Amino acid sequence: NAGVTQTPKFRILKIGQSMTLQCTQDMNHNYMYWYRQDPGMGLKLIYYSVGAGITDKGEVPNGYNVSRSTTEDFPLRLELAAPSQTSVYFCASTGFVTGRSPLHFGNGTRLTVT
Amino acid sequence: AQKITQTQPGMFVQEKEAVTLDCTYDTSDQSYGLFWYKQPSSGEMIFLIYQGSYDEQNATEGRYSLNFQKARKSANLVISASQLGDSAMYFCAMREIGGSEKLVFGKGMKLTVNP
């Protein structure tokens, strides 16, 4: 089982460039989340989605955009990369309406903006 | 707004000893779930244990148990018989059920198990 797949694993961007972090899951999960983790810190929620066509802002949405056209895919877009966006990005998904289901995490994308 | 607080930046424990990792939370919702995750140095996020706000019993999963005190809004993780492989970052998280469905994490704390 693939679970949650994130690509790329590593990326270096120059200031002002744009890119899309890909996330796909094969578990038919409705709920998907994007987090960033700065060095030595916890995970901060960027955006999340409770189903195809529905997205909402998390704690730190500025500088990012998302879309959810299918259940499987939840890409994260950085339009004008800034050094403050240097971080590790995690995508996660969960399937159940009740709270008990844990998040399934991807392996992360390490992004450096210079 | 929901909030998770983990105030211990780091802890050291001897192998085979028990250790308690603190987590307090704040929410106005009555229905919520609390999670603990482990992040070893390799970076992956590993789910450890879950406690629902309406669960009458404290959750247990092998060597992990959760000391849930609803009135105090605390959900401390207890690891019994620590092992060297328990050295990692530990994160507490909360999800509001039936509301926003956000899952918000605390800042985490680093546990080091000494031989």
PDB file of C-alpha atoms in Angstrom:
ATOM      1  CA  ASN A   1       0.000   0.000   0.000  1.00  0.00           C
ATOM      2  CA  ALA A   2       1.391   3.400  -0.981  1.00  0.00           C
ATOM      3  CA  GLY A   3      -0.512   5.443   1.630  1.00  0.00           C
ATOM      4  CA  VAL A   4       0.303   9.156   1.362  1.00  0.00           C
ATOM      5  CA  THR A   5       2.883  10.044  -1.274  1.00  0.00           C
ATOM      6  CA  GLN A   6       4.626  13.399  -1.431  1.00  0.00           C
ATOM      7  CA  THR A   7       6.833  14.663  -4.214  1.00  0.00           C
ATOM      8  CA  PRO A   8       9.468  15.958  -4.439  1.00  0.00           C
ATOM      9  CA  LYS A   9      11.441  14.901  -1.374  1.00  0.00           C
ATOM     10  CA  PHE A  10      13.851  17.810  -1.630  1.00  0.00           C
ATOM     11  CA  ARG A  11      13.779  21.111  -3.473  1.00  0.00           C
ATOM     12  CA  ILE A  12      15.834  24.289  -3.556  1.00  0.00           C
ATOM     13  CA  LEU A  13      14.087  27.415  -4.811  1.00  0.00           C
ATOM     14  CA  LYS A  14      15.311  30.898  -5.474  1.00  0.00           C
ATOM     15  CA  ILE A  15      13.440  33.818  -3.952  1.00  0.00           C
ATOM     16  CA  GLY A  16      10.430  34.689  -6.071  1.00  0.00           C
ATOM     17  CA  GLN A  17      10.150  31.328  -7.820  1.00  0.00           C
ATOM     18  CA  SER A  18       7.013  29.259  -7.606  1.00  0.00           C
ATOM     19  CA  MET A  19       6.407  25.560  -7.232  1.00  0.00           C
ATOM     20  CA  THR A  20       3.781  22.964  -6.422  1.00  0.00           C
ATOM     21  CA  LEU A  21       4.233  20.326  -3.761  1.00  0.00           C
ATOM     22  CA  GLN A  22       2.336  17.228  -4.764  1.00  0.00           C
ATOM     23  CA  CYS A  23       0.392  15.009  -2.395  1.00  0.00           C
ATOM     24  CA  THR A  24      -1.662  11.983  -3.292  1.00  0.00           C
ATOM     25  CA  GLN A  25      -3.281   9.275  -1.200  1.00  0.00           C
ATOM     26  CA  ASP A  26      -4.738   5.947  -2.237  1.00  0.00           C
ATOM     27  CA  MET A  27      -6.870   5.253   0.841  1.00  0.00           C
ATOM     28  CA  ASN A  28      -9.986   7.123  -0.345  1.00  0.00           C
ATOM     29  CA  HIS A  29      -9.667   9.510   2.593  1.00  0.00           C
ATOM     30  CA  ASN A  30     -11.884  12.571   2.673  1.00  0.00           C
ATOM     31  CA  TYR A  31      -9.744  14.666   5.004  1.00  0.00           C
ATOM     32  CA  MET A  32      -6.371  15.948   3.901  1.00  0.00           C
ATOM     33  CA  TYR A  33      -3.990  18.393   5.579  1.00  0.00           C
ATOM     34  CA  TRP A  34      -0.823  20.334   4.813  1.00  0.00           C
ATOM     35  CA  TYR A  35       1.594  21.173   7.621  1.00  0.00           C
ATOM     36  CA  ARG A  36       4.950  22.860   7.786  1.00  0.00           C
ATOM     37  CA  GLN A  37       7.586  22.082  10.364  1.00  0.00           C
ATOM     38  CA  ASP A  38      10.334  24.574  10.984  1.00  0.00           C
ATOM     39  CA  PRO A  39      13.585  23.295  12.544  1.00  0.00           C
ATOM     40  CA  GLY A  40      13.077  22.190  16.142  1.00  0.00           C
ATOM     41  CA  MET A  41       9.430  23.204  16.100  1.00  0.00           C
ATOM     42  CA  GLY A  42       6.017  21.607  15.941  1.00  0.00           C
ATOM     43  CA  LEU A  43       3.733  21.258  12.967  1.00  0.00           C
ATOM     44  CA  LYS A  44       1.722  24.250  11.871  1.00  0.00           C
ATOM     45  CA  LEU A  45      -1.407  23.741   9.804  1.00  0.00           C
ATOM     46  CA  ILE A  46      -1.321  25.554   6.470  1.00  0.00           C
ATOM     47  CA  TYR A  47      -4.496  24.386   4.735  1.00  0.00           C
ATOM     48  CA  TYR A  48      -6.852  21.481   5.000  1.00  0.00           C
ATOM     49  CA  SER A  49      -9.692  19.888   3.066  1.00  0.00           C
ATOM     50  CA  VAL A  50     -12.687  17.857   4.219  1.00  0.00           C
ATOM     51  CA  GLY A  51     -13.504  16.604   0.731  1.00  0.00           C
ATOM     52  CA  ALA A  52     -13.117  17.231  -2.966  1.00  0.00           C
ATOM     53  CA  GLY A  53     -13.886  20.833  -3.809  1.00  0.00           C
ATOM     54  CA  ILE A  54     -13.694  22.004  -0.172  1.00  0.00           C
ATOM     55  CA  THR A  55     -10.645  23.669   1.340  1.00  0.00           C
ATOM     56  CA  ASP A  56     -10.063  25.901   4.331  1.00  0.00           C
ATOM     57  CA  LYS A  57      -7.264  27.907   5.879  1.00  0.00           C
ATOM     58  CA  GLY A  58      -5.237  26.691   8.801  1.00  0.00           C
ATOM     59  CA  GLU A  59      -2.936  28.627  11.114  1.00  0.00           C
ATOM     60  CA  VAL A  60      -0.380  29.859   8.555  1.00  0.00           C
ATOM     61  CA  PRO A  61      -1.979  30.082   5.089  1.00  0.00           C
ATOM     62  CA  ASN A  62      -0.273  33.242   3.825  1.00  0.00           C
ATOM     63  CA  GLY A  63       1.926  32.633   0.802  1.00  0.00           C
ATOM     64  CA  TYR A  64       0.262  29.332  -0.085  1.00  0.00           C
ATOM     65  CA  ASN A  65      -2.665  28.105  -2.127  1.00  0.00           C
ATOM     66  CA  VAL A  66      -4.353  24.731  -2.423  1.00  0.00           C
ATOM     67  CA  SER A  67      -6.922  22.976  -4.540  1.00  0.00           C
ATOM     68  CA  ARG A  68      -8.786  19.701  -4.160  1.00  0.00           C
ATOM     69  CA  SER A  69     -10.279  18.646  -7.454  1.00  0.00           C
ATOM     70  CA  THR A  70     -10.181  14.918  -6.627  1.00  0.00           C
ATOM     71  CA  THR A  71     -10.351  12.851  -3.460  1.00  0.00           C
ATOM     72  CA  GLU A  72      -6.839  11.547  -4.067  1.00  0.00           C
ATOM     73  CA  ASP A  73      -4.858  14.726  -4.715  1.00  0.00           C
ATOM     74  CA  PHE A  74      -4.199  17.804  -2.597  1.00  0.00           C
ATOM     75  CA  PRO A  75      -1.409  19.925  -4.110  1.00  0.00           C
ATOM     76  CA  LEU A  76       0.118  22.893  -2.273  1.00  0.00           C
ATOM     77  CA  ARG A  77       1.209  25.875  -4.349  1.00  0.00           C
ATOM     78  CA  LEU A  78       3.881  28.412  -3.405  1.00  0.00           C
ATOM     79  CA  GLU A  79       3.562  31.415  -5.700  1.00  0.00           C
ATOM     80  CA  LEU A  80       6.446  33.720  -4.701  1.00  0.00           C
ATOM     81  CA  ALA A  81       8.905  31.785  -2.613  1.00  0.00           C
ATOM     82  CA  ALA A  82      10.437  33.594   0.360  1.00  0.00           C
ATOM     83  CA  PRO A  83      13.230  32.500   2.745  1.00  0.00           C
ATOM     84  CA  SER A  84      10.608  32.296   5.514  1.00  0.00           C
ATOM     85  CA  GLN A  85       9.063  29.368   3.640  1.00  0.00           C
ATOM     86  CA  THR A  86      12.147  27.241   4.149  1.00  0.00           C
ATOM     87  CA  SER A  87      10.736  24.301   6.034  1.00  0.00           C
ATOM     88  CA  VAL A  88       9.744  20.656   5.900  1.00  0.00           C
ATOM     89  CA  TYR A  89       6.253  20.197   4.516  1.00  0.00           C
ATOM     90  CA  PHE A  90       4.067  17.276   5.492  1.00  0.00           C
ATOM     91  CA  CYS A  91       0.877  16.151   3.840  1.00  0.00           C
ATOM     92  CA  ALA A  92      -1.503  13.942   5.807  1.00  0.00           C
ATOM     93  CA  SER A  93      -4.885  12.297   5.397  1.00  0.00           C
ATOM     94  CA  THR A  94      -7.544  10.581   7.457  1.00  0.00           C
ATOM     95  CA  GLY A  95     -10.736   8.825   6.528  1.00  0.00           C
ATOM     96  CA  PHE A  96     -13.254   8.656   9.333  1.00  0.00           C
ATOM     97  CA  VAL A  97     -15.857  11.129  10.443  1.00  0.00           C
ATOM     98  CA  THR A  98     -15.268  10.283  14.096  1.00  0.00           C
ATOM     99  CA  GLY A  99     -12.153  11.569  15.758  1.00  0.00           C
ATOM    100  CA  ARG A 100     -10.529   8.224  16.382  1.00  0.00           C
ATOM    101  CA  SER A 101      -8.765   7.810  13.085  1.00  0.00           C
ATOM    102  CA  PRO A 102      -5.163   9.021  13.206  1.00  0.00           C
ATOM    103  CA  LEU A 103      -3.542  10.992  10.434  1.00  0.00           C
ATOM    104  CA  HIS A 104      -1.503   9.094   7.899  1.00  0.00           C
ATOM    105  CA  PHE A 105       1.530  11.195   7.031  1.00  0.00           C
ATOM    106  CA  GLY A 106       3.642  11.399   3.944  1.00  0.00           C
ATOM    107  CA  ASN A 107       7.409  11.379   4.299  1.00  0.00           C
ATOM    108  CA  GLY A 108       7.718  15.117   3.866  1.00  0.00           C
ATOM    109  CA  THR A 109       9.226  17.570   1.397  1.00  0.00           C
ATOM    110  CA  ARG A 110      12.295  19.498   2.514  1.00  0.00           C
ATOM    111  CA  LEU A 111      12.204  22.928   0.889  1.00  0.00           C
ATOM    112  CA  THR A 112      14.989  25.495   0.977  1.00  0.00           C
ATOM    113  CA  VAL A 113      14.460  29.013  -0.373  1.00  0.00           C
ATOM    114  CA  THR A 114      17.639  31.001  -0.994  1.00  0.00           C
TER     115      THR A 114
ATOM    116  CA  ALA B   1      -9.800  28.521  18.922  1.00  0.00           C
ATOM    117  CA  GLN B   2      -8.202  25.223  19.809  1.00  0.00           C
ATOM    118  CA  LYS B   3      -4.735  25.306  21.307  1.00  0.00           C
ATOM    119  CA  ILE B   4      -2.221  22.725  22.454  1.00  0.00           C
ATOM    120  CA  THR B   5       0.502  23.540  24.970  1.00  0.00           C
ATOM    121  CA  GLN B   6       3.595  21.464  25.615  1.00  0.00           C
ATOM    122  CA  THR B   7       5.886  23.343  27.966  1.00  0.00           C
ATOM    123  CA  GLN B   8       8.654  20.804  28.534  1.00  0.00           C
ATOM    124  CA  PRO B   9      11.393  21.539  25.970  1.00  0.00           C
ATOM    125  CA  GLY B  10      13.253  18.365  26.728  1.00  0.00           C
ATOM    126  CA  MET B  11      13.472  15.495  29.149  1.00  0.00           C
ATOM    127  CA  PHE B  12      16.026  12.882  30.022  1.00  0.00           C
ATOM    128  CA  VAL B  13      15.159   9.481  31.435  1.00  0.00           C
ATOM    129  CA  GLN B  14      17.069   6.343  32.252  1.00  0.00           C
ATOM    130  CA  GLU B  15      16.350   3.228  30.287  1.00  0.00           C
ATOM    131  CA  LYS B  16      13.599   1.080  31.842  1.00  0.00           C
ATOM    132  CA  GLU B  17      12.186   3.975  33.835  1.00  0.00           C
ATOM    133  CA  ALA B  18       8.724   5.451  33.263  1.00  0.00           C
ATOM    134  CA  VAL B  19       8.318   8.996  31.990  1.00  0.00           C
ATOM    135  CA  THR B  20       5.382  11.398  31.695  1.00  0.00           C
ATOM    136  CA  LEU B  21       5.141  13.928  28.904  1.00  0.00           C
ATOM    137  CA  ASP B  22       2.816  16.843  29.593  1.00  0.00           C
ATOM    138  CA  CYS B  23       0.136  18.231  27.322  1.00  0.00           C
ATOM    139  CA  THR B  24      -2.598  20.738  28.069  1.00  0.00           C
ATOM    140  CA  TYR B  25      -5.220  21.875  25.625  1.00  0.00           C
ATOM    141  CA  ASP B  26      -7.878  24.484  25.198  1.00  0.00           C
ATOM    142  CA  THR B  27     -11.093  24.183  23.242  1.00  0.00           C
ATOM    143  CA  SER B  28     -14.660  25.341  23.500  1.00  0.00           C
ATOM    144  CA  ASP B  29     -15.937  22.179  21.807  1.00  0.00           C
ATOM    145  CA  GLN B  30     -17.375  19.295  23.796  1.00  0.00           C
ATOM    146  CA  SER B  31     -16.414  16.681  21.239  1.00  0.00           C
ATOM    147  CA  TYR B  32     -12.754  16.362  20.428  1.00  0.00           C
ATOM    148  CA  GLY B  33      -9.951  13.874  20.102  1.00  0.00           C
ATOM    149  CA  LEU B  34      -6.422  13.985  21.464  1.00  0.00           C
ATOM    150  CA  PHE B  35      -3.474  12.329  19.766  1.00  0.00           C
ATOM    151  CA  TRP B  36       0.157  11.696  20.521  1.00  0.00           C
ATOM    152  CA  TYR B  37       2.718  11.310  17.770  1.00  0.00           C
ATOM    153  CA  LYS B  38       6.378  10.361  17.869  1.00  0.00           C
ATOM    154  CA  GLN B  39       8.933  11.783  15.471  1.00  0.00           C
ATOM    155  CA  PRO B  40      12.319  10.046  15.522  1.00  0.00           C
ATOM    156  CA  SER B  41      15.392  11.682  14.043  1.00  0.00           C
ATOM    157  CA  SER B  42      14.553  10.114  10.684  1.00  0.00           C
ATOM    158  CA  GLY B  43      11.630  12.533  10.468  1.00  0.00           C
ATOM    159  CA  GLU B  44       8.538  10.390   9.975  1.00  0.00           C
ATOM    160  CA  MET B  45       5.445  10.930  12.107  1.00  0.00           C
ATOM    161  CA  ILE B  46       4.334   7.851  14.046  1.00  0.00           C
ATOM    162  CA  PHE B  47       0.913   7.684  15.656  1.00  0.00           C
ATOM    163  CA  LEU B  48       1.049   6.420  19.254  1.00  0.00           C
ATOM    164  CA  ILE B  49      -2.279   6.784  21.010  1.00  0.00           C
ATOM    165  CA  TYR B  50      -5.711   8.416  20.865  1.00  0.00           C
ATOM    166  CA  GLN B  51      -8.143   9.650  23.537  1.00  0.00           C
ATOM    167  CA  GLY B  52     -11.667  10.811  22.769  1.00  0.00           C
ATOM    168  CA  SER B  53     -13.296  13.459  24.911  1.00  0.00           C
ATOM    169  CA  TYR B  54     -16.175  11.128  25.730  1.00  0.00           C
ATOM    170  CA  ASP B  55     -14.044   8.073  26.421  1.00  0.00           C
ATOM    171  CA  GLU B  56     -14.564   7.008  30.007  1.00  0.00           C
ATOM    172  CA  GLN B  57     -11.355   5.046  30.289  1.00  0.00           C
ATOM    173  CA  ASN B  58      -7.842   6.310  29.812  1.00  0.00           C
ATOM    174  CA  ALA B  59      -6.389   5.037  26.551  1.00  0.00           C
ATOM    175  CA  THR B  60      -3.603   2.464  26.568  1.00  0.00           C
ATOM    176  CA  GLU B  61      -1.510   1.058  23.730  1.00  0.00           C
ATOM    177  CA  GLY B  62       1.215  -1.307  24.846  1.00  0.00           C
ATOM    178  CA  ARG B  63       3.800   0.720  26.794  1.00  0.00           C
ATOM    179  CA  TYR B  64       1.913   3.954  26.141  1.00  0.00           C
ATOM    180  CA  SER B  65      -0.943   5.206  28.251  1.00  0.00           C
ATOM    181  CA  LEU B  66      -2.703   8.492  28.401  1.00  0.00           C
ATOM    182  CA  ASN B  67      -3.485  10.231  31.686  1.00  0.00           C
ATOM    183  CA  PHE B  68      -6.608  12.130  30.627  1.00  0.00           C
ATOM    184  CA  GLN B  69      -7.937  14.713  33.056  1.00  0.00           C
ATOM    185  CA  LYS B  70     -10.818  16.409  31.289  1.00  0.00           C
ATOM    186  CA  ALA B  71     -11.584  19.013  33.941  1.00  0.00           C
ATOM    187  CA  ARG B  72      -7.958  20.138  33.931  1.00  0.00           C
ATOM    188  CA  LYS B  73      -7.790  19.881  30.132  1.00  0.00           C
ATOM    189  CA  SER B  74      -4.680  17.769  30.263  1.00  0.00           C
ATOM    190  CA  ALA B  75      -3.710  14.673  28.302  1.00  0.00           C
ATOM    191  CA  ASN B  76      -0.323  13.513  29.503  1.00  0.00           C
ATOM    192  CA  LEU B  77       1.458  10.643  27.785  1.00  0.00           C
ATOM    193  CA  VAL B  78       3.018   8.028  30.036  1.00  0.00           C
ATOM    194  CA  ILE B  79       5.693   5.754  28.626  1.00  0.00           C
ATOM    195  CA  SER B  80       6.454   2.808  30.848  1.00  0.00           C
ATOM    196  CA  ALA B  81       9.791   0.992  30.797  1.00  0.00           C
ATOM    197  CA  SER B  82      11.576   3.436  28.487  1.00  0.00           C
ATOM    198  CA  GLN B  83      13.726   2.030  25.724  1.00  0.00           C
ATOM    199  CA  LEU B  84      16.598   3.620  23.839  1.00  0.00           C
ATOM    200  CA  GLY B  85      14.403   3.657  20.744  1.00  0.00           C
ATOM    201  CA  ASP B  86      11.969   5.969  22.522  1.00  0.00           C
ATOM    202  CA  SER B  87      14.408   8.848  22.097  1.00  0.00           C
ATOM    203  CA  ALA B  88      12.525  11.206  19.779  1.00  0.00           C
ATOM    204  CA  MET B  89      10.351  14.278  19.544  1.00  0.00           C
ATOM    205  CA  TYR B  90       6.834  13.816  20.876  1.00  0.00           C
ATOM    206  CA  PHE B  91       3.872  15.849  19.768  1.00  0.00           C
ATOM    207  CA  CYS B  92       0.435  16.227  21.280  1.00  0.00           C
ATOM    208  CA  ALA B  93      -2.394  17.128  18.908  1.00  0.00           C
ATOM    209  CA  MET B  94      -6.107  17.820  19.060  1.00  0.00           C
ATOM    210  CA  ARG B  95      -8.914  17.527  16.565  1.00  0.00           C
ATOM    211  CA  GLU B  96     -12.314  19.127  17.032  1.00  0.00           C
ATOM    212  CA  ILE B  97     -14.874  16.571  15.927  1.00  0.00           C
ATOM    213  CA  GLY B  98     -17.861  17.682  13.918  1.00  0.00           C
ATOM    214  CA  GLY B  99     -16.634  21.266  13.930  1.00  0.00           C
ATOM    215  CA  SER B 100     -13.728  22.617  11.955  1.00  0.00           C
ATOM    216  CA  GLU B 101     -12.038  19.194  11.779  1.00  0.00           C
ATOM    217  CA  LYS B 102      -8.681  20.900  12.071  1.00  0.00           C
ATOM    218  CA  LEU B 103      -5.980  18.852  13.718  1.00  0.00           C
ATOM    219  CA  VAL B 104      -3.628  21.179  15.575  1.00  0.00           C
ATOM    220  CA  PHE B 105      -0.270  20.217  17.046  1.00  0.00           C
ATOM    221  CA  GLY B 106       1.706  21.417  20.026  1.00  0.00           C
ATOM    222  CA  LYS B 107       5.337  22.504  19.750  1.00  0.00           C
ATOM    223  CA  GLY B 108       6.562  19.130  20.866  1.00  0.00           C
ATOM    224  CA  MET B 109       9.162  18.021  23.345  1.00  0.00           C
ATOM    225  CA  LYS B 110      12.364  16.045  22.996  1.00  0.00           C
ATOM    226  CA  LEU B 111      12.806  12.877  25.005  1.00  0.00           C
ATOM    227  CA  THR B 112      16.235  11.366  25.437  1.00  0.00           C
ATOM    228  CA  VAL B 113      16.557   7.901  26.937  1.00  0.00           C
ATOM    229  CA  ASN B 114      19.950   7.208  28.473  1.00  0.00           C
ATOM    230  CA  PRO B 115      21.410   3.698  28.828  1.00  0.00           C
TER     231      PRO B 115
END
